[in-house]
Amino acid sequence: MRTFSLSLLATATIALAACASNPPPEPPPTPSASNTTTVTPPVQPPVQPPRVTPPPSGPLAGSKADFAVKATDRVYFDYDAYNLDSDDQRSLSSQIAWLKQFPSTRVEVQGHADERGTRDYNIALGERRAQSVKSFLVAQGIAENRIQTISFGKDKPLDPGHDEAAWSRNRNSYTNVIVEAIS
Amino acid sequence: MMTTKTAGGIVQFFNRLALGVLGAIALVSFAAQAPAHAQLRAQVVGEQYIPLRIAVPDFDGTGPNAAQIAQDISNVLRADLGSSAPFRVLDKTAFIEKDLDITLQPIFANWTVAGLETQALVVGNVVVNTANNAMTVQFRLWDVYGQKLQYEMGYEVPTPLNWRRLAHKVADDIFTQLTGDPGYFDSRVVFVSKTPGDEPFKGRLAIMDQDGANAEFLLSNYAAVINPRFSPTDQVVLYGAYIPDPRYPGATLLRTYLYDLATGRQEILAEGAGQLDFSARFSPDGKSIVFNRAERGNTDIYKIDLASRRLTRLTTDSSIDVSPSFSPDGTQIVFQSDRGGSKQLYIMNADGSRMSCPRGGSGDACRITFGEAGYSFTDPVWSPRGDWIAFSRQGGGQFVIGVIQKDGSGMRILTDGYQDESPTWSPNGRVIAFERTASRGAGPKIHSIDLTGRNERRLPTPRDATNPTWGPVLKMQ
């Protein structure tokens, strides 16, 4: 009694606890000879130099960490608003370029709101923000089926503060890479 | 009817009853003998009670440990009545007559003396019987100035373990006798427990008695739970939970669960696949659910019949429509919408039929708040009595709890917090519990306030708490 009868949820919830704090991405694997060999097409002569050479200290191309370096992963909104201004569109252009470079990737667009508002309204508002971003990405040529959305409303603030500076940071949409490119 | 006996002058009819939620404990009820004429009642002037002066001397105890149990029951009884606006519980140290015998008529003059002026007197006893491992609580309610017995009742349980529920049952009986409304003390509140310092996102489903006793977690796992909503009829709860997307590690889904507290059985009602369903709430009969569905940037209100799973879309407006709540007769739904340019409350017919809106609205929904002075109105919840709709009003740098009638009249603001939201009604529609963030950055707590705006108090929770939802009075089966 009073325990989960759904084992799926039980395991899911444990996993949620583990991921809820957005841990930093795994450090990229150290480039090695075998690594470069695998990306070499077998039809090429063995003397052909590798086409893809990850930078020795940077993230692996097409990875979540690579996205964080090459794209602006978060756009910010005005109070109670969900429209994208020119700054936001510039930020999203960097996302679009990356998504076009790595067409096998998939993203989750998360909508967030500040704490000034009720839970329900802020979930709806966060969903609008996430959809604004998704619509822009789709309009710029990213396949719709590569993008899923979620809203956390006011319940997952980026900034734990309670002033206008924190609120303006918490009105955002975050693009979360959930399928990385295989390299 | 199992047996009849006479004890202490009270004729007692035994009905064996089982308390379903609490499992094996059985309850035996004695007869209620209520004279039909001229009952003592707490008086209401305007919208305020004149608190009725009630004396609850410690119950007498007979048998092993009975004195302590009698004391405990008396304390809970006094706390219940004392937490409630219709009563002023008198200080027992001022009593002249002590150690009252339930079989004897009290000496009324001892209770009407200046300073005490007792209107209602409760005399009770607790008998622990080791021969059959039973505990009996019986009580008499006296109309002191009327000098007559108003009500008497008794309960029996096989063990003394459940004395708190017995105290709440006695308090409910007294509340009903002296106000004419159903009691609400034998009920529970589900909420989301938050651990200070944790991510705000995290929250565990928890439950407590309405007075804060017996708080415990409901689910064994740490999760991110939102918007629990009690069934108005059963010990069943709807809630939302953010869970990892099983298809894509690192991604999140918002699922809606139906959770039977008695059996522990859970069922997934909704899970976003292109849409986000949230804020589900039961219909008054518990047979259907209204909820929000956000899809392609627009949130509308839907209804689903639980038996047939038939889905009905109730709003199609391009604005954000959220937080639906049924009227207790099931014919109408109050909700929040910004279709008029700001967040306001609207009422629609639950069957989607057109309505005439004398104060504004389009015919598919009538507007009942108008945002004077820039106020927004959010989080509407219809009282189970049907007379009031509770809401959270946003404006002037704060959120406050208020009530309004369904035609938009009679609005009253009840609280004065920094951020008061998520109101929920006691099962008798007399008290509103709500979530309060007392100041910027303060941990959220649960408070309650009487419909009259009096008697604000904090409902103690072990940690921070959000999203209270008040369940129905527990059944005796």
Short mmCIF file of N, CA and C in Angstrom, two decimals, chain A residues 1-6 8-10 12-17 20-21 79-80 106 108 115-121 123-125 127-128 131 144 148 150-157 162-163 167 176 178-179, chain B residues 188 199-201 216 218-219 221-223 226-227 242-245 248 250-252 255 257 259 262 264 266 276 278-279 294 296-297 299 318-320 323 336 338 343 378-379 394 399 419 421 435 440-441 467:
data_model
loop_
_atom_site.label_atom_id
_atom_site.label_comp_id
_atom_site.label_asym_id
_atom_site.label_seq_id
_atom_site.Cartn_x
_atom_site.Cartn_y
_atom_site.Cartn_z
N MET A 1 0.84 -1.19 0.00
CA MET A 1 0.00 0.00 0.00
C MET A 1 0.88 1.24 0.00
N ARG A 2 0.44 2.23 -0.69
CA ARG A 2 1.13 3.51 -0.78
C ARG A 2 2.53 3.38 -1.36
N THR A 3 2.68 2.46 -2.25
CA THR A 3 3.93 2.42 -3.00
C THR A 3 3.54 2.35 -4.46
N PHE A 4 4.49 2.55 -5.32
CA PHE A 4 4.19 2.50 -6.72
C PHE A 4 3.77 1.09 -7.12
N SER A 5 2.70 1.00 -7.84
CA SER A 5 2.36 -0.27 -8.43
C SER A 5 2.91 -0.33 -9.86
N LEU A 6 3.32 0.79 -10.35
CA LEU A 6 3.84 0.81 -11.72
C LEU A 6 5.36 0.84 -11.65
N LEU A 8 7.38 0.91 -13.96
CA LEU A 8 7.92 1.86 -14.93
C LEU A 8 8.12 3.21 -14.28
N LEU A 9 7.10 3.65 -13.56
CA LEU A 9 7.19 4.95 -12.93
C LEU A 9 8.26 4.94 -11.86
N ALA A 10 8.35 3.85 -11.12
CA ALA A 10 9.33 3.79 -10.04
C ALA A 10 10.73 4.01 -10.58
N ALA A 12 11.45 5.28 -13.44
CA ALA A 12 11.52 6.57 -14.10
C ALA A 12 11.78 7.66 -13.08
N THR A 13 11.15 7.54 -11.92
CA THR A 13 11.28 8.60 -10.94
C THR A 13 12.68 8.63 -10.35
N ILE A 14 13.25 7.47 -10.16
CA ILE A 14 14.62 7.42 -9.67
C ILE A 14 15.55 8.10 -10.67
N ALA A 15 15.31 7.79 -11.94
CA ALA A 15 16.14 8.38 -12.97
C ALA A 15 15.96 9.88 -13.01
N LEU A 16 14.74 10.34 -12.75
CA LEU A 16 14.46 11.77 -12.77
C LEU A 16 15.26 12.46 -11.69
N ALA A 17 15.30 11.85 -10.52
CA ALA A 17 16.05 12.46 -9.43
C ALA A 17 17.50 12.63 -9.84
N ALA A 20 17.57 15.53 -12.61
CA ALA A 20 16.82 16.76 -12.41
C ALA A 20 17.74 17.97 -12.23
N SER A 21 18.94 17.75 -11.79
CA SER A 21 19.79 18.90 -11.53
C SER A 21 20.64 19.27 -12.74
N TYR A 79 8.36 39.95 -19.72
CA TYR A 79 7.33 39.53 -18.77
C TYR A 79 6.03 39.18 -19.50
N ASP A 80 5.53 38.00 -19.23
CA ASP A 80 4.25 37.54 -19.76
C ASP A 80 4.23 37.50 -21.29
N ARG A 106 18.61 15.45 -32.08
CA ARG A 106 17.24 15.75 -31.68
C ARG A 106 17.30 16.64 -30.44
N GLU A 108 15.09 18.85 -27.23
CA GLU A 108 13.89 19.16 -26.43
C GLU A 108 13.96 20.64 -26.11
N GLU A 115 8.53 33.33 -11.32
CA GLU A 115 7.65 32.86 -10.24
C GLU A 115 6.41 33.73 -10.05
N ARG A 116 6.33 34.86 -10.76
CA ARG A 116 5.19 35.75 -10.54
C ARG A 116 4.03 35.32 -11.43
N GLY A 117 3.23 34.43 -10.92
CA GLY A 117 2.11 33.92 -11.68
C GLY A 117 1.73 32.58 -11.08
N THR A 118 0.55 32.14 -11.39
CA THR A 118 0.14 30.86 -10.81
C THR A 118 0.75 29.72 -11.62
N ARG A 119 0.77 28.56 -10.99
CA ARG A 119 1.43 27.39 -11.58
C ARG A 119 0.84 27.08 -12.96
N ASP A 120 -0.48 27.02 -13.02
CA ASP A 120 -1.13 26.62 -14.27
C ASP A 120 -0.83 27.59 -15.40
N TYR A 121 -1.01 28.88 -15.12
CA TYR A 121 -0.79 29.86 -16.19
C TYR A 121 0.65 29.80 -16.67
N ILE A 123 2.68 27.25 -16.68
CA ILE A 123 2.91 26.07 -17.53
C ILE A 123 2.45 26.39 -18.96
N ALA A 124 1.27 27.00 -19.06
CA ALA A 124 0.75 27.37 -20.39
C ALA A 124 1.68 28.37 -21.07
N LEU A 125 2.16 29.35 -20.31
CA LEU A 125 3.05 30.37 -20.88
C LEU A 125 4.38 29.75 -21.30
N GLU A 127 4.84 26.74 -22.24
CA GLU A 127 4.61 25.95 -23.45
C GLU A 127 4.59 26.86 -24.68
N ARG A 128 3.99 28.06 -24.51
CA ARG A 128 3.98 29.01 -25.63
C ARG A 128 5.40 29.42 -26.01
N GLN A 131 7.04 26.63 -27.82
CA GLN A 131 6.48 26.51 -29.18
C GLN A 131 6.95 27.63 -30.09
N GLU A 144 10.37 19.11 -38.14
CA GLU A 144 9.54 19.21 -36.95
C GLU A 144 9.71 17.99 -36.04
N GLN A 148 11.04 18.22 -29.75
CA GLN A 148 9.91 18.05 -28.83
C GLN A 148 9.97 19.17 -27.81
N ILE A 150 8.58 20.84 -23.88
CA ILE A 150 8.06 20.62 -22.54
C ILE A 150 8.02 21.99 -21.84
N SER A 151 7.09 22.15 -20.93
CA SER A 151 7.05 23.38 -20.12
C SER A 151 7.20 23.02 -18.65
N PHE A 152 8.09 23.72 -17.98
CA PHE A 152 8.21 23.56 -16.53
C PHE A 152 7.55 24.71 -15.77
N GLY A 153 6.91 25.62 -16.52
CA GLY A 153 6.28 26.75 -15.84
C GLY A 153 7.27 27.48 -14.95
N LYS A 154 6.86 27.75 -13.72
CA LYS A 154 7.73 28.50 -12.82
C LYS A 154 8.54 27.59 -11.91
N ASP A 155 8.38 26.26 -12.09
CA ASP A 155 8.89 25.34 -11.08
C ASP A 155 10.35 24.93 -11.26
N LYS A 156 11.00 25.36 -12.34
CA LYS A 156 12.40 24.97 -12.51
C LYS A 156 13.23 26.19 -12.90
N PRO A 157 13.35 27.14 -11.98
CA PRO A 157 14.02 28.39 -12.34
C PRO A 157 15.52 28.19 -12.57
N HIS A 162 15.13 36.06 -6.27
CA HIS A 162 13.74 36.52 -6.25
C HIS A 162 13.67 38.02 -6.54
N ASP A 163 14.49 38.48 -7.47
CA ASP A 163 14.41 39.88 -7.85
C ASP A 163 14.27 39.98 -9.38
N TRP A 167 14.27 37.09 -12.19
CA TRP A 167 13.04 36.82 -12.96
C TRP A 167 13.31 36.91 -14.45
N ASN A 176 17.64 21.75 -25.34
CA ASN A 176 18.34 20.65 -24.68
C ASN A 176 18.58 19.54 -25.71
N ILE A 178 18.97 16.06 -26.91
CA ILE A 178 18.63 14.76 -26.31
C ILE A 178 19.10 13.59 -27.17
N VAL A 179 19.41 13.85 -28.44
CA VAL A 179 20.08 12.82 -29.24
C VAL A 179 21.30 13.48 -29.88
N ARG B 188 -8.62 14.68 5.24
CA ARG B 188 -7.17 14.75 5.04
C ARG B 188 -6.81 15.72 3.91
N GLU B 199 16.23 21.72 -5.30
CA GLU B 199 15.69 22.41 -6.46
C GLU B 199 14.19 22.62 -6.26
N PRO B 200 13.68 23.79 -6.60
CA PRO B 200 12.24 24.03 -6.45
C PRO B 200 11.40 23.02 -7.24
N PHE B 201 12.00 22.52 -8.31
CA PHE B 201 11.35 21.58 -9.20
C PHE B 201 10.92 20.30 -8.46
N GLU B 216 2.73 12.17 6.16
CA GLU B 216 3.61 11.15 5.61
C GLU B 216 3.69 11.28 4.10
N LEU B 218 3.49 9.87 0.34
CA LEU B 218 2.61 8.88 -0.27
C LEU B 218 3.35 7.97 -1.23
N LEU B 219 4.36 8.46 -1.85
CA LEU B 219 5.08 7.67 -2.84
C LEU B 219 6.51 7.49 -2.36
N ASN B 221 9.23 7.23 -3.95
CA ASN B 221 10.33 7.79 -4.72
C ASN B 221 10.30 9.30 -4.75
N TYR B 222 11.46 9.86 -4.82
CA TYR B 222 11.59 11.30 -4.97
C TYR B 222 11.19 11.66 -6.39
N ALA B 223 10.40 12.70 -6.54
CA ALA B 223 9.90 13.02 -7.87
C ALA B 223 9.68 14.52 -8.00
N ILE B 226 3.34 17.87 -9.33
CA ILE B 226 2.60 19.13 -9.32
C ILE B 226 1.10 18.85 -9.27
N ASN B 227 0.36 19.84 -8.78
CA ASN B 227 -1.10 19.89 -8.89
C ASN B 227 -1.83 18.64 -8.44
N TYR B 242 6.52 15.21 -13.45
CA TYR B 242 7.53 15.28 -14.50
C TYR B 242 8.40 14.04 -14.39
N ILE B 243 8.45 13.28 -15.47
CA ILE B 243 9.22 12.03 -15.44
C ILE B 243 10.13 11.98 -16.67
N PRO B 244 11.21 11.21 -16.58
CA PRO B 244 12.10 11.11 -17.74
C PRO B 244 11.38 10.46 -18.91
N ASP B 245 11.60 11.03 -20.09
CA ASP B 245 11.02 10.48 -21.31
C ASP B 245 11.69 9.12 -21.58
N TYR B 248 13.81 9.11 -24.83
CA TYR B 248 14.99 9.96 -25.00
C TYR B 248 15.55 10.36 -23.64
N GLY B 250 17.29 12.19 -20.81
CA GLY B 250 17.59 13.61 -20.71
C GLY B 250 16.40 14.49 -21.03
N ALA B 251 15.39 13.90 -21.69
CA ALA B 251 14.17 14.66 -21.97
C ALA B 251 13.12 14.33 -20.90
N THR B 252 12.10 15.16 -20.79
CA THR B 252 11.13 15.06 -19.72
C THR B 252 9.71 15.04 -20.26
N ARG B 255 3.36 13.68 -16.93
CA ARG B 255 2.30 12.67 -16.93
C ARG B 255 1.23 13.04 -15.91
N TYR B 257 -1.43 11.28 -13.39
CA TYR B 257 -1.72 9.99 -12.75
C TYR B 257 -3.03 10.05 -11.96
N TYR B 259 -4.45 8.10 -8.72
CA TYR B 259 -3.81 7.36 -7.64
C TYR B 259 -4.85 7.02 -6.58
N ALA B 262 -6.27 4.09 -1.21
CA ALA B 262 -6.59 2.91 -0.41
C ALA B 262 -5.84 1.67 -0.91
N GLY B 264 -3.29 1.85 -3.36
CA GLY B 264 -1.96 2.17 -3.86
C GLY B 264 -1.85 2.04 -5.37
N GLN B 266 -1.97 2.84 -9.21
CA GLN B 266 -1.82 4.04 -10.02
C GLN B 266 -2.11 3.74 -11.47
N LEU B 276 0.64 18.80 -24.05
CA LEU B 276 0.98 18.80 -22.64
C LEU B 276 -0.34 18.90 -21.86
N PHE B 278 -2.30 19.00 -18.19
CA PHE B 278 -1.97 19.33 -16.80
C PHE B 278 -3.18 19.91 -16.10
N SER B 279 -3.03 20.03 -14.78
CA SER B 279 -4.05 20.65 -13.93
C SER B 279 -5.39 19.93 -14.02
N ALA B 294 -2.14 21.85 -23.49
CA ALA B 294 -1.37 22.82 -24.26
C ALA B 294 -0.88 22.12 -25.52
N ARG B 296 0.65 23.17 -29.51
CA ARG B 296 1.06 24.16 -30.51
C ARG B 296 0.90 25.60 -30.00
N GLY B 297 1.27 25.80 -28.75
CA GLY B 297 1.29 27.15 -28.23
C GLY B 297 -0.05 27.67 -27.73
N THR B 299 -3.32 26.80 -25.03
CA THR B 299 -3.84 25.95 -23.97
C THR B 299 -5.36 26.08 -23.90
N SER B 318 -8.16 31.15 -28.80
CA SER B 318 -6.72 31.19 -29.05
C SER B 318 -5.94 31.75 -27.86
N SER B 319 -6.64 32.18 -26.82
CA SER B 319 -5.96 32.66 -25.62
C SER B 319 -5.63 31.47 -24.71
N ILE B 320 -4.97 31.77 -23.59
CA ILE B 320 -4.66 30.72 -22.62
C ILE B 320 -5.87 30.52 -21.69
N SER B 323 -6.97 26.16 -15.57
CA SER B 323 -7.47 26.00 -14.22
C SER B 323 -8.99 25.80 -14.15
N GLN B 336 -9.93 30.21 -15.88
CA GLN B 336 -9.17 31.45 -16.05
C GLN B 336 -8.80 31.59 -17.51
N ASP B 338 -7.17 34.59 -20.57
CA ASP B 338 -6.75 35.96 -20.90
C ASP B 338 -7.34 36.41 -22.24
N LYS B 343 -5.77 38.36 -17.41
CA LYS B 343 -6.18 37.08 -16.81
C LYS B 343 -7.40 37.29 -15.92
N THR B 378 -6.93 34.50 -10.88
CA THR B 378 -6.38 33.22 -11.31
C THR B 378 -6.79 32.12 -10.32
N ASP B 379 -6.47 30.87 -10.69
CA ASP B 379 -6.65 29.71 -9.79
C ASP B 379 -8.07 29.55 -9.24
N GLN B 394 -4.09 38.65 -8.46
CA GLN B 394 -2.73 39.16 -8.65
C GLN B 394 -2.80 40.65 -8.96
N PHE B 399 -0.22 38.48 -4.38
CA PHE B 399 -1.30 37.56 -4.71
C PHE B 399 -2.09 37.33 -3.42
N GLN B 419 2.46 36.11 -1.67
CA GLN B 419 1.98 35.29 -2.78
C GLN B 419 1.14 34.14 -2.22
N GLU B 421 -1.72 31.42 -3.21
CA GLU B 421 -2.28 30.80 -4.41
C GLU B 421 -2.75 29.39 -4.11
N GLU B 435 -1.74 27.87 -0.54
CA GLU B 435 -0.27 27.90 -0.50
C GLU B 435 0.17 29.35 -0.31
N ARG B 440 9.38 37.48 -0.40
CA ARG B 440 10.31 37.09 -1.47
C ARG B 440 11.31 36.06 -0.96
N GLY B 441 11.31 34.90 -1.60
CA GLY B 441 12.30 33.90 -1.25
C GLY B 441 11.95 33.04 -0.06
N ASN B 467 0.63 23.47 -3.16
CA ASN B 467 -0.47 22.75 -3.80
C ASN B 467 -1.36 21.92 -2.86
#
